[in-house]
PDB file of C-alpha atoms in Angstrom:
ATOM      1  CA  MET A  30      68.973  74.380 167.924  1.00 62.00           C
ATOM      2  CA  THR A  31      68.543  70.755 169.120  1.00 81.00           C
ATOM      3  CA  PHE A  32      65.422  68.728 168.823  1.00 84.00           C
ATOM      4  CA  GLU A  33      64.604  65.466 170.625  1.00 89.00           C
ATOM      5  CA  LYS A  34      62.496  62.725 168.962  1.00 91.00           C
ATOM      6  CA  LEU A  35      59.351  61.879 170.831  1.00 92.00           C
ATOM      7  CA  THR A  36      57.711  58.528 169.793  1.00 93.00           C
ATOM      8  CA  GLY A  37      54.246  57.545 170.644  1.00 94.00           C
ATOM      9  CA  ARG A  38      50.834  57.328 169.056  1.00 94.00           C
ATOM     10  CA  ASP A  39      48.338  59.784 167.428  1.00 93.00           C
ATOM     11  CA  PRO A  40      44.878  60.182 168.749  1.00 92.00           C
ATOM     12  CA  SER A  41      43.728  57.356 166.683  1.00 89.00           C
ATOM     13  CA  GLY A  42      46.312  54.917 168.065  1.00 90.00           C
ATOM     14  CA  ARG A  43      48.547  54.808 165.008  1.00 93.00           C
ATOM     15  CA  GLU A  44      52.366  54.903 165.783  1.00 93.00           C
ATOM     16  CA  ALA A  45      53.758  58.500 165.391  1.00 94.00           C
ATOM     17  CA  SER A  46      56.634  60.606 166.296  1.00 94.00           C
ATOM     18  CA  TRP A  47      57.439  64.313 167.008  1.00 94.00           C
ATOM     19  CA  GLU A  48      60.730  66.350 166.861  1.00 93.00           C
ATOM     20  CA  ILE A  49      60.343  68.529 169.883  1.00 92.00           C
ATOM     21  CA  GLN A  50      62.285  71.139 171.862  1.00 91.00           C
ATOM     22  CA  ALA A  51      61.612  71.967 175.414  1.00 89.00           C
ATOM     23  CA  LEU A  52      60.394  75.603 176.119  1.00 86.00           C
ATOM     24  CA  ASP A  53      59.621  75.279 179.778  1.00 85.00           C
ATOM     25  CA  ALA A  54      58.405  72.782 182.362  1.00 82.00           C
ATOM     26  CA  ASP A  55      55.401  71.646 180.298  1.00 90.00           C
ATOM     27  CA  ARG A  56      55.613  73.319 176.829  1.00 94.00           C
ATOM     28  CA  VAL A  57      57.569  72.235 173.830  1.00 93.00           C
ATOM     29  CA  LYS A  58      58.039  73.378 170.222  1.00 93.00           C
ATOM     30  CA  THR A  59      57.867  71.139 167.298  1.00 92.00           C
ATOM     31  CA  GLY A  60      60.137  71.113 164.259  1.00 88.00           C
ATOM     32  CA  SER A  61      57.501  72.852 162.369  1.00 89.00           C
ATOM     33  CA  GLY A  62      57.233  75.667 164.852  1.00 91.00           C
ATOM     34  CA  VAL A  63      54.027  74.499 166.744  1.00 93.00           C
ATOM     35  CA  THR A  64      54.010  75.033 170.475  1.00 95.00           C
ATOM     36  CA  LEU A  65      52.297  72.111 172.411  1.00 96.00           C
ATOM     37  CA  VAL A  66      51.654  71.129 176.064  1.00 96.00           C
ATOM     38  CA  LEU A  67      53.701  68.072 177.184  1.00 95.00           C
ATOM     39  CA  ARG A  68      52.614  66.274 180.353  1.00 94.00           C
ATOM     40  CA  SER A  69      54.614  63.411 181.661  1.00 93.00           C
ATOM     41  CA  LEU A  70      55.215  61.799 185.010  1.00 93.00           C
ATOM     42  CA  PRO A  71      57.348  63.967 187.693  1.00 90.00           C
ATOM     43  CA  ALA A  72      61.032  63.239 187.754  1.00 85.00           C
ATOM     44  CA  ASP A  73      61.482  63.465 191.356  1.00 86.00           C
ATOM     45  CA  ALA A  74      58.544  61.640 193.293  1.00 86.00           C
ATOM     46  CA  SER A  75      58.031  59.219 195.717  1.00 90.00           C
ATOM     47  CA  PRO A  76      56.539  55.800 194.742  1.00 90.00           C
ATOM     48  CA  VAL A  77      53.196  56.891 196.175  1.00 92.00           C
ATOM     49  CA  GLU A  78      53.322  60.159 194.420  1.00 91.00           C
ATOM     50  CA  LEU A  79      54.491  58.489 191.216  1.00 92.00           C
ATOM     51  CA  ALA A  80      51.716  55.903 191.394  1.00 92.00           C
ATOM     52  CA  ALA A  81      49.002  58.704 191.797  1.00 93.00           C
ATOM     53  CA  ALA A  82      50.552  60.572 188.871  1.00 93.00           C
ATOM     54  CA  GLU A  83      50.409  57.532 186.729  1.00 94.00           C
ATOM     55  CA  VAL A  84      46.586  57.185 187.432  1.00 94.00           C
ATOM     56  CA  LEU A  85      46.025  61.052 186.515  1.00 95.00           C
ATOM     57  CA  LEU A  86      47.946  60.899 183.326  1.00 95.00           C
ATOM     58  CA  ASP A  87      45.978  57.566 182.488  1.00 95.00           C
ATOM     59  CA  ASN A  88      42.760  59.276 183.123  1.00 95.00           C
ATOM     60  CA  GLU A  89      43.582  62.201 181.045  1.00 96.00           C
ATOM     61  CA  ILE A  90      44.709  59.956 178.030  1.00 95.00           C
ATOM     62  CA  ARG A  91      41.566  57.857 178.232  1.00 95.00           C
ATOM     63  CA  ALA A  92      39.262  60.857 178.334  1.00 96.00           C
ATOM     64  CA  LEU A  93      40.969  62.632 175.556  1.00 96.00           C
ATOM     65  CA  THR A  94      41.098  59.738 173.176  1.00 95.00           C
ATOM     66  CA  ARG A  95      37.453  59.054 173.780  1.00 96.00           C
ATOM     67  CA  LEU A  96      36.481  62.545 173.007  1.00 96.00           C
ATOM     68  CA  HIS A  97      38.760  62.403 169.755  1.00 95.00           C
ATOM     69  CA  THR A  98      36.906  59.199 168.747  1.00 94.00           C
ATOM     70  CA  ARG A  99      33.309  60.184 169.518  1.00 96.00           C
ATOM     71  CA  TYR A 100      33.462  63.792 168.086  1.00 96.00           C
ATOM     72  CA  LEU A 101      34.277  64.283 164.366  1.00 91.00           C
ATOM     73  CA  LYS A 102      35.472  67.823 164.940  1.00 92.00           C
ATOM     74  CA  ALA A 103      37.469  69.564 167.573  1.00 91.00           C
ATOM     75  CA  LEU A 104      35.415  70.995 170.449  1.00 96.00           C
ATOM     76  CA  PRO A 105      36.366  74.687 171.376  1.00 96.00           C
ATOM     77  CA  GLU A 106      35.111  74.088 174.920  1.00 97.00           C
ATOM     78  CA  LEU A 107      37.378  71.026 175.719  1.00 98.00           C
ATOM     79  CA  PRO A 108      41.102  70.338 175.068  1.00 96.00           C
ATOM     80  CA  ARG A 109      42.406  68.477 172.113  1.00 96.00           C
ATOM     81  CA  ILE A 110      45.006  65.703 172.128  1.00 96.00           C
ATOM     82  CA  VAL A 111      47.810  65.538 169.697  1.00 96.00           C
ATOM     83  CA  GLY A 112      49.657  62.336 170.772  1.00 96.00           C
ATOM     84  CA  TYR A 113      50.325  60.104 173.628  1.00 96.00           C
ATOM     85  CA  ASP A 114      52.099  56.991 174.897  1.00 94.00           C
ATOM     86  CA  PHE A 115      51.333  54.818 178.044  1.00 88.00           C
ATOM     87  CA  ASP A 116      53.181  51.702 177.160  1.00 82.00           C
ATOM     88  CA  SER A 117      56.666  52.974 177.763  1.00 84.00           C
ATOM     89  CA  ALA A 118      58.696  53.665 180.843  1.00 84.00           C
ATOM     90  CA  GLU A 119      58.120  57.256 180.317  1.00 89.00           C
ATOM     91  CA  PRO A 120      54.465  57.836 179.481  1.00 93.00           C
ATOM     92  CA  PHE A 121      53.297  61.226 178.204  1.00 95.00           C
ATOM     93  CA  VAL A 122      50.351  63.122 176.497  1.00 96.00           C
ATOM     94  CA  LEU A 123      50.743  66.055 173.982  1.00 96.00           C
ATOM     95  CA  LEU A 124      47.994  68.585 173.829  1.00 96.00           C
ATOM     96  CA  GLU A 125      47.126  71.771 171.838  1.00 96.00           C
ATOM     97  CA  PRO A 126      47.620  74.711 174.265  1.00 95.00           C
ATOM     98  CA  PRO A 127      44.447  75.970 176.054  1.00 95.00           C
ATOM     99  CA  ILE A 128      42.764  79.022 174.700  1.00 92.00           C
ATOM    100  CA  GLY A 129      43.089  82.177 176.792  1.00 89.00           C
ATOM    101  CA  LYS A 130      44.173  82.265 180.202  1.00 90.00           C
ATOM    102  CA  CYS A 131      43.157  80.386 183.453  1.00 90.00           C
ATOM    103  CA  VAL A 132      40.397  82.414 185.099  1.00 86.00           C
ATOM    104  CA  ASP A 133      41.391  81.585 188.664  1.00 81.00           C
ATOM    105  CA  GLY A 134      40.868  84.609 190.555  1.00 65.00           C
ATOM    106  CA  GLY A 135      40.215  86.849 187.639  1.00 66.00           C
ATOM    107  CA  LEU A 136      36.615  86.680 186.645  1.00 64.00           C
ATOM    108  CA  ARG A 137      34.969  89.284 188.786  1.00 61.00           C
ATOM    109  CA  THR A 138      35.493  92.008 186.189  1.00 70.00           C
ATOM    110  CA  LEU A 139      33.388  90.228 183.400  1.00 75.00           C
ATOM    111  CA  LEU A 140      30.415  92.206 182.027  1.00 79.00           C
ATOM    112  CA  ILE A 141      26.969  90.735 182.219  1.00 80.00           C
ATOM    113  CA  ASP A 142      27.040  89.575 178.541  1.00 85.00           C
ATOM    114  CA  GLU A 143      30.534  88.152 179.124  1.00 88.00           C
ATOM    115  CA  ARG A 144      29.235  86.130 182.157  1.00 89.00           C
ATOM    116  CA  ARG A 145      26.443  84.689 180.259  1.00 93.00           C
ATOM    117  CA  ARG A 146      28.849  83.511 177.419  1.00 94.00           C
ATOM    118  CA  PHE A 147      31.433  82.146 180.024  1.00 95.00           C
ATOM    119  CA  MET A 148      28.551  80.197 181.534  1.00 96.00           C
ATOM    120  CA  ILE A 149      27.206  78.910 178.208  1.00 97.00           C
ATOM    121  CA  GLY A 150      30.832  77.631 177.402  1.00 97.00           C
ATOM    122  CA  LEU A 151      31.137  75.963 180.663  1.00 98.00           C
ATOM    123  CA  PHE A 152      27.767  73.993 180.530  1.00 98.00           C
ATOM    124  CA  ARG A 153      28.384  73.128 176.861  1.00 98.00           C
ATOM    125  CA  ALA A 154      31.708  71.519 177.920  1.00 98.00           C
ATOM    126  CA  LEU A 155      29.846  69.512 180.555  1.00 98.00           C
ATOM    127  CA  ALA A 156      26.943  68.537 178.171  1.00 98.00           C
ATOM    128  CA  GLN A 157      29.572  67.224 175.666  1.00 98.00           C
ATOM    129  CA  LEU A 158      31.270  65.225 178.365  1.00 98.00           C
ATOM    130  CA  ASP A 159      28.025  63.786 179.574  1.00 98.00           C
ATOM    131  CA  ALA A 160      27.007  62.789 175.973  1.00 97.00           C
ATOM    132  CA  VAL A 161      30.032  60.401 175.706  1.00 97.00           C
ATOM    133  CA  ASP A 162      29.625  59.137 179.439  1.00 97.00           C
ATOM    134  CA  LEU A 163      32.515  61.216 180.915  1.00 97.00           C
ATOM    135  CA  VAL A 164      32.583  62.969 184.282  1.00 97.00           C
ATOM    136  CA  HIS A 165      35.217  65.747 184.633  1.00 97.00           C
ATOM    137  CA  GLY A 166      35.415  65.347 188.290  1.00 95.00           C
ATOM    138  CA  SER A 167      37.378  68.554 189.297  1.00 95.00           C
ATOM    139  CA  VAL A 168      35.579  71.535 187.762  1.00 96.00           C
ATOM    140  CA  GLY A 169      36.696  74.855 189.298  1.00 93.00           C
ATOM    141  CA  LEU A 170      38.216  78.164 188.411  1.00 91.00           C
ATOM    142  CA  SER A 171      41.524  76.640 188.110  1.00 92.00           C
ATOM    143  CA  SER A 172      40.274  74.187 185.398  1.00 95.00           C
ATOM    144  CA  LEU A 173      38.698  76.891 183.307  1.00 95.00           C
ATOM    145  CA  CYS A 174      40.201  79.106 180.563  1.00 95.00           C
ATOM    146  CA  TRP A 175      38.683  82.216 178.917  1.00 93.00           C
ATOM    147  CA  ASP A 176      39.691  84.025 175.931  1.00 91.00           C
ATOM    148  CA  GLY A 177      36.947  86.762 175.907  1.00 89.00           C
ATOM    149  CA  ALA A 178      34.667  84.604 173.717  1.00 91.00           C
ATOM    150  CA  THR A 179      34.862  81.066 174.738  1.00 93.00           C
ATOM    151  CA  THR A 180      35.299  79.151 177.916  1.00 96.00           C
ATOM    152  CA  GLN A 181      37.397  76.024 177.800  1.00 97.00           C
ATOM    153  CA  LEU A 182      37.308  73.269 180.481  1.00 98.00           C
ATOM    154  CA  VAL A 183      40.746  71.705 180.738  1.00 96.00           C
ATOM    155  CA  ASP A 184      42.646  69.398 183.001  1.00 95.00           C
ATOM    156  CA  LEU A 185      40.981  65.903 182.477  1.00 97.00           C
ATOM    157  CA  SER A 186      43.190  64.114 184.935  1.00 95.00           C
ATOM    158  CA  SER A 187      40.320  63.272 187.134  1.00 95.00           C
ATOM    159  CA  ALA A 188      37.788  62.364 184.491  1.00 96.00           C
ATOM    160  CA  VAL A 189      36.375  58.946 184.606  1.00 95.00           C
ATOM    161  CA  GLY A 190      33.321  57.192 183.014  1.00 95.00           C
ATOM    162  CA  THR A 191      29.874  57.787 184.414  1.00 96.00           C
ATOM    163  CA  GLY A 192      29.061  55.255 187.101  1.00 94.00           C
ATOM    164  CA  GLU A 193      32.691  54.324 187.639  1.00 93.00           C
ATOM    165  CA  ALA A 194      34.575  54.744 191.006  1.00 90.00           C
ATOM    166  CA  PRO A 195      37.437  57.247 190.626  1.00 88.00           C
ATOM    167  CA  ARG A 196      40.698  55.294 191.393  1.00 82.00           C
ATOM    168  CA  LEU A 197      42.179  57.753 193.784  1.00 81.00           C
ATOM    169  CA  SER A 198      38.834  58.215 195.635  1.00 78.00           C
ATOM    170  CA  ARG A 199      38.451  56.660 199.093  1.00 74.00           C
ATOM    171  CA  ASN A 200      34.699  57.339 199.795  1.00 74.00           C
ATOM    172  CA  GLY A 201      33.645  54.649 197.402  1.00 71.00           C
ATOM    173  CA  SER A 202      31.266  56.986 195.409  1.00 85.00           C
ATOM    174  CA  THR A 203      30.721  56.604 191.656  1.00 94.00           C
ATOM    175  CA  ALA A 204      30.990  59.482 189.172  1.00 95.00           C
ATOM    176  CA  HIS A 205      27.776  61.088 188.235  1.00 97.00           C
ATOM    177  CA  PRO A 206      27.278  64.151 185.773  1.00 97.00           C
ATOM    178  CA  GLY A 207      25.243  65.850 188.635  1.00 97.00           C
ATOM    179  CA  HIS A 208      28.667  66.182 190.458  1.00 97.00           C
ATOM    180  CA  ASP A 209      30.038  68.260 187.707  1.00 97.00           C
ATOM    181  CA  VAL A 210      26.775  70.475 187.479  1.00 98.00           C
ATOM    182  CA  ARG A 211      27.152  71.179 191.253  1.00 97.00           C
ATOM    183  CA  ALA A 212      30.765  72.049 190.890  1.00 96.00           C
ATOM    184  CA  ALA A 213      29.991  74.290 188.018  1.00 97.00           C
ATOM    185  CA  GLY A 214      27.160  75.925 190.233  1.00 96.00           C
ATOM    186  CA  ARG A 215      29.881  76.835 192.704  1.00 94.00           C
ATOM    187  CA  VAL A 216      31.805  78.659 189.911  1.00 93.00           C
ATOM    188  CA  VAL A 217      28.842  80.388 188.883  1.00 94.00           C
ATOM    189  CA  TYR A 218      27.848  81.529 192.457  1.00 93.00           C
ATOM    190  CA  GLU A 219      31.358  82.799 192.911  1.00 89.00           C
ATOM    191  CA  LEU A 220      31.265  84.614 189.563  1.00 86.00           C
ATOM    192  CA  PHE A 221      28.154  86.531 190.501  1.00 86.00           C
ATOM    193  CA  THR A 222      28.767  87.248 194.226  1.00 88.00           C
ATOM    194  CA  GLY A 223      32.583  87.099 194.511  1.00 85.00           C
ATOM    195  CA  LYS A 224      32.147  84.793 197.498  1.00 87.00           C
ATOM    196  CA  HIS A 225      34.130  81.588 197.722  1.00 86.00           C
ATOM    197  CA  VAL A 226      32.066  78.461 198.348  1.00 86.00           C
ATOM    198  CA  ALA A 227      33.863  75.492 200.055  1.00 85.00           C
ATOM    199  CA  LEU A 228      33.708  72.042 198.450  1.00 82.00           C
ATOM    200  CA  GLY A 229      31.079  70.638 200.649  1.00 82.00           C
ATOM    201  CA  ASP A 230      29.037  73.668 201.278  1.00 86.00           C
ATOM    202  CA  THR A 231      25.751  74.763 199.836  1.00 90.00           C
ATOM    203  CA  PRO A 232      25.452  78.517 199.187  1.00 91.00           C
ATOM    204  CA  ASP A 233      22.485  80.688 200.404  1.00 88.00           C
ATOM    205  CA  LEU A 234      20.363  81.272 197.439  1.00 92.00           C
ATOM    206  CA  VAL A 235      17.530  82.900 199.227  1.00 90.00           C
ATOM    207  CA  SER A 236      19.319  86.146 199.850  1.00 89.00           C
ATOM    208  CA  GLN A 237      20.627  86.527 196.348  1.00 92.00           C
ATOM    209  CA  PRO A 238      19.017  88.231 193.316  1.00 91.00           C
ATOM    210  CA  GLU A 239      16.266  86.173 191.566  1.00 93.00           C
ATOM    211  CA  VAL A 240      18.092  85.893 188.339  1.00 92.00           C
ATOM    212  CA  LEU A 241      20.915  83.989 190.161  1.00 94.00           C
ATOM    213  CA  ALA A 242      18.582  81.960 192.473  1.00 95.00           C
ATOM    214  CA  SER A 243      16.384  80.969 189.323  1.00 95.00           C
ATOM    215  CA  LEU A 244      19.513  79.914 187.294  1.00 96.00           C
ATOM    216  CA  LEU A 245      20.968  77.782 190.210  1.00 97.00           C
ATOM    217  CA  ARG A 246      17.627  76.167 191.333  1.00 96.00           C
ATOM    218  CA  GLY A 247      18.165  72.557 192.216  1.00 96.00           C
ATOM    219  CA  VAL A 248      21.827  72.638 191.403  1.00 97.00           C
ATOM    220  CA  PHE A 249      22.886  72.022 195.034  1.00 96.00           C
ATOM    221  CA  ASP A 250      20.388  69.300 195.687  1.00 95.00           C
ATOM    222  CA  PRO A 251      21.979  66.608 197.839  1.00 94.00           C
ATOM    223  CA  ASP A 252      20.956  63.830 195.397  1.00 95.00           C
ATOM    224  CA  PRO A 253      22.856  64.327 192.049  1.00 95.00           C
ATOM    225  CA  ARG A 254      20.198  62.516 190.129  1.00 95.00           C
ATOM    226  CA  LEU A 255      17.765  65.426 191.111  1.00 97.00           C
ATOM    227  CA  ARG A 256      19.999  68.309 189.849  1.00 97.00           C
ATOM    228  CA  PRO A 257      19.434  69.851 186.368  1.00 98.00           C
ATOM    229  CA  THR A 258      21.422  68.427 183.712  1.00 98.00           C
ATOM    230  CA  ALA A 259      24.041  70.389 181.776  1.00 98.00           C
ATOM    231  CA  VAL A 260      21.627  70.550 178.930  1.00 98.00           C
ATOM    232  CA  GLN A 261      19.001  71.837 181.000  1.00 98.00           C
ATOM    233  CA  MET A 262      21.231  74.553 182.306  1.00 98.00           C
ATOM    234  CA  LEU A 263      21.984  75.669 178.850  1.00 98.00           C
ATOM    235  CA  GLU A 264      18.180  76.091 178.401  1.00 97.00           C
ATOM    236  CA  ARG A 265      17.974  78.330 181.398  1.00 97.00           C
ATOM    237  CA  LEU A 266      20.621  80.356 179.748  1.00 96.00           C
ATOM    238  CA  ASN A 267      18.764  80.373 176.553  1.00 95.00           C
ATOM    239  CA  ASP A 268      21.623  79.001 174.499  1.00 95.00           C
ATOM    240  CA  ARG A 269      20.217  78.426 170.968  1.00 91.00           C
ATOM    241  CA  ASP A 270      23.287  76.896 169.184  1.00 94.00           C
ATOM    242  CA  PRO A 271      22.883  73.028 168.825  1.00 95.00           C
ATOM    243  CA  LEU A 272      25.361  70.653 170.593  1.00 96.00           C
ATOM    244  CA  PRO A 273      27.414  68.577 168.374  1.00 95.00           C
ATOM    245  CA  ARG A 274      26.251  65.020 168.186  1.00 94.00           C
ATOM    246  CA  PRO A 275      28.792  62.390 169.174  1.00 95.00           C
ATOM    247  CA  VAL A 276      29.513  59.502 166.912  1.00 93.00           C
ATOM    248  CA  ASP A 277      27.221  56.263 167.374  1.00 87.00           C
ATOM    249  CA  VAL A 278      29.890  53.676 168.154  1.00 76.00           C
ATOM    250  CA  THR A 279      27.601  50.809 166.742  1.00 70.00           C
ATOM    251  CA  SER A 280      26.998  52.689 163.463  1.00 68.00           C
ATOM    252  CA  ALA A 281      30.464  53.821 163.070  1.00 61.00           C
ATOM    253  CA  MET A 282      31.745  50.301 163.308  1.00 57.00           C
ATOM    254  CA  LYS A 283      29.163  48.907 160.965  1.00 61.00           C
ATOM    255  CA  PRO A 284      31.191  49.592 157.677  1.00 64.00           C
ATOM    256  CA  GLY A 285      34.186  47.852 159.239  1.00 53.00           C
ATOM    257  CA  TYR A 286      32.001  44.890 160.130  1.00 53.00           C
ATOM    258  CA  ASP A 287      30.670  44.857 156.522  1.00 62.00           C
ATOM    259  CA  ARG A 288      34.050  44.994 154.966  1.00 58.00           C
ATOM    260  CA  PHE A 289      35.303  42.156 157.148  1.00 53.00           C
ATOM    261  CA  ASP A 290      32.161  40.032 156.166  1.00 58.00           C
ATOM    262  CA  SER A 291      32.792  40.675 152.459  1.00 63.00           C
ATOM    263  CA  LEU A 292      36.487  39.650 152.802  1.00 61.00           C
ATOM    264  CA  ARG A 293      35.779  36.609 154.892  1.00 56.00           C
ATOM    265  CA  PRO A 294      32.074  35.523 154.422  1.00 58.00           C
ATOM    266  CA  PRO A 295      30.705  33.555 157.249  1.00 57.00           C
ATOM    267  CA  ARG A 296      30.966  29.746 157.008  1.00 54.00           C
ATOM    268  CA  VAL A 297      27.911  28.116 155.840  1.00 50.00           C
ATOM    269  CA  ALA A 298      26.834  25.484 158.419  1.00 52.00           C
ATOM    270  CA  GLU A 299      27.063  21.917 157.081  1.00 55.00           C
ATOM    271  CA  VAL A 300      24.076  19.830 157.150  1.00 55.00           C
ATOM    272  CA  PRO A 301      24.929  16.754 159.081  1.00 58.00           C
ATOM    273  CA  VAL A 302      24.833  13.504 157.125  1.00 58.00           C
ATOM    274  CA  SER A 303      22.975  10.702 158.922  1.00 61.00           C
ATOM    275  CA  GLN A 304      24.766   7.431 159.197  1.00 62.00           C
ATOM    276  CA  PRO A 305      23.149   4.364 157.389  1.00 61.00           C
ATOM    277  CA  THR A 306      21.472   2.134 159.871  1.00 61.00           C
ATOM    278  CA  VAL A 307      21.499  -1.589 159.543  1.00 60.00           C
ATOM    279  CA  PRO A 308      17.907  -2.985 159.812  1.00 62.00           C
ATOM    280  CA  ARG A 309      17.290  -5.283 162.530  1.00 65.00           C
ATOM    281  CA  PRO A 310      15.955  -8.760 161.634  1.00 63.00           C
ATOM    282  CA  ALA A 311      12.324  -9.341 162.357  1.00 61.00           C
ATOM    283  CA  PRO A 312      11.701 -11.353 165.381  1.00 62.00           C
ATOM    284  CA  VAL A 313      10.920 -15.000 164.709  1.00 59.00           C
ATOM    285  CA  PRO A 314       7.453 -16.063 166.200  1.00 61.00           C
ATOM    286  CA  ALA A 315       7.791 -18.658 168.725  1.00 58.00           C
ATOM    287  CA  ARG A 316       6.844 -22.297 167.530  1.00 59.00           C
ATOM    288  CA  PRO A 317       4.463 -24.267 169.654  1.00 55.00           C
ATOM    289  CA  ARG A 318       6.232 -26.510 172.150  1.00 57.00           C
ATOM    290  CA  GLN A 319       6.513 -30.103 170.790  1.00 55.00           C
ATOM    291  CA  ILE A 320       6.492 -33.176 173.060  1.00 51.00           C
ATOM    292  CA  PRO A 321       9.116 -35.506 172.242  1.00 55.00           C
ATOM    293  CA  LEU A 322       7.573 -38.802 170.595  1.00 54.00           C
ATOM    294  CA  VAL A 323       9.579 -41.498 172.310  1.00 53.00           C
ATOM    295  CA  PRO A 324       8.659 -40.699 175.943  1.00 58.00           C
ATOM    296  CA  LEU A 325       5.186 -40.266 174.814  1.00 56.00           C
ATOM    297  CA  ALA A 326       5.100 -43.856 173.329  1.00 58.00           C
ATOM    298  CA  VAL A 327       6.459 -45.318 176.548  1.00 56.00           C
ATOM    299  CA  VAL A 328       3.743 -43.682 178.585  1.00 55.00           C
ATOM    300  CA  VAL A 329       1.037 -44.910 176.155  1.00 57.00           C
ATOM    301  CA  PHE A 330       2.523 -48.397 176.317  1.00 61.00           C
ATOM    302  CA  LEU A 331       2.548 -48.404 180.165  1.00 63.00           C
ATOM    303  CA  VAL A 332      -1.155 -47.138 180.236  1.00 59.00           C
ATOM    304  CA  VAL A 333      -2.323 -49.790 177.941  1.00 58.00           C
ATOM    305  CA  ALA A 334      -0.397 -52.655 179.755  1.00 62.00           C
ATOM    306  CA  ALA A 335      -1.910 -51.455 183.060  1.00 61.00           C
ATOM    307  CA  ILE A 336      -5.418 -51.406 181.546  1.00 63.00           C
ATOM    308  CA  ALA A 337      -4.755 -55.013 180.170  1.00 57.00           C
ATOM    309  CA  ILE A 338      -3.578 -56.512 183.488  1.00 56.00           C
ATOM    310  CA  LEU A 339      -6.494 -54.837 185.254  1.00 53.00           C
ATOM    311  CA  VAL A 340      -8.992 -56.482 182.832  1.00 49.00           C
ATOM    312  CA  ALA A 341      -7.280 -59.791 183.218  1.00 50.00           C
ATOM    313  CA  VAL A 342      -7.622 -59.761 187.088  1.00 48.00           C
ATOM    314  CA  ILE A 343     -11.260 -58.816 186.942  1.00 50.00           C
TER     315      ILE A 343
END
């Protein structure tokens, strides 16, 4: 039995490696006997297809690592990452296998209580994504798994942050959690009626039983801001189990900040020392202007002489 070494990072970003053996197109077995899902880029793809596949893989890694960071425990309604690598020429993501089986085309035989539990799992997944500002972007029967007790929303390759524009979208719209609620409403409608609802269509609720019409009230409103939230949908389903609270990023990083400050205390600001100033000499008061004595004597002599001559003439 030959194993291949796969090198990447664990969900926390630390370097890690796995000994794996391929089982089929997307499943591998580790040296310890654990089966995992391995997603990577297609081997034979055009440049355009390869670029799109890179975006989808990057979306999934970003969403899964955010979920791992923000929730202390694994969420049964959402997939769990084991490892990843996006810095190499062959990026990949390792996942735990989804629970149960994909429900695409196989939900119409669920009993009433099973339907309720299925819908609760669906909207719990959306509420947990919304709590960390993520929008799934492709909710549908093909992205849902069911094991008879729990619904798991898989395939986060289209997930982006709330308010972001999906990188493969051409209509310029931004992601809103109301988009996921509407898509989930389509799933619920098909689950109850067996009728498929096209992506842009609004189903007729007036002709449906009151229980369905009441449950989906406002879900298909044209304005995503006016649609009920996933938490409000859980209230309509009378789900009493509390949702896990995501880690507050600021509070989670505070111990690290404090540790950093203790190892490297902030530098005390130095009080600037003023340079000594040389006092300017006091201004010398101006002396009264003195008339030179010699010219003054000459003037007096001339005046006296003129007076003397004048007297002599008289």
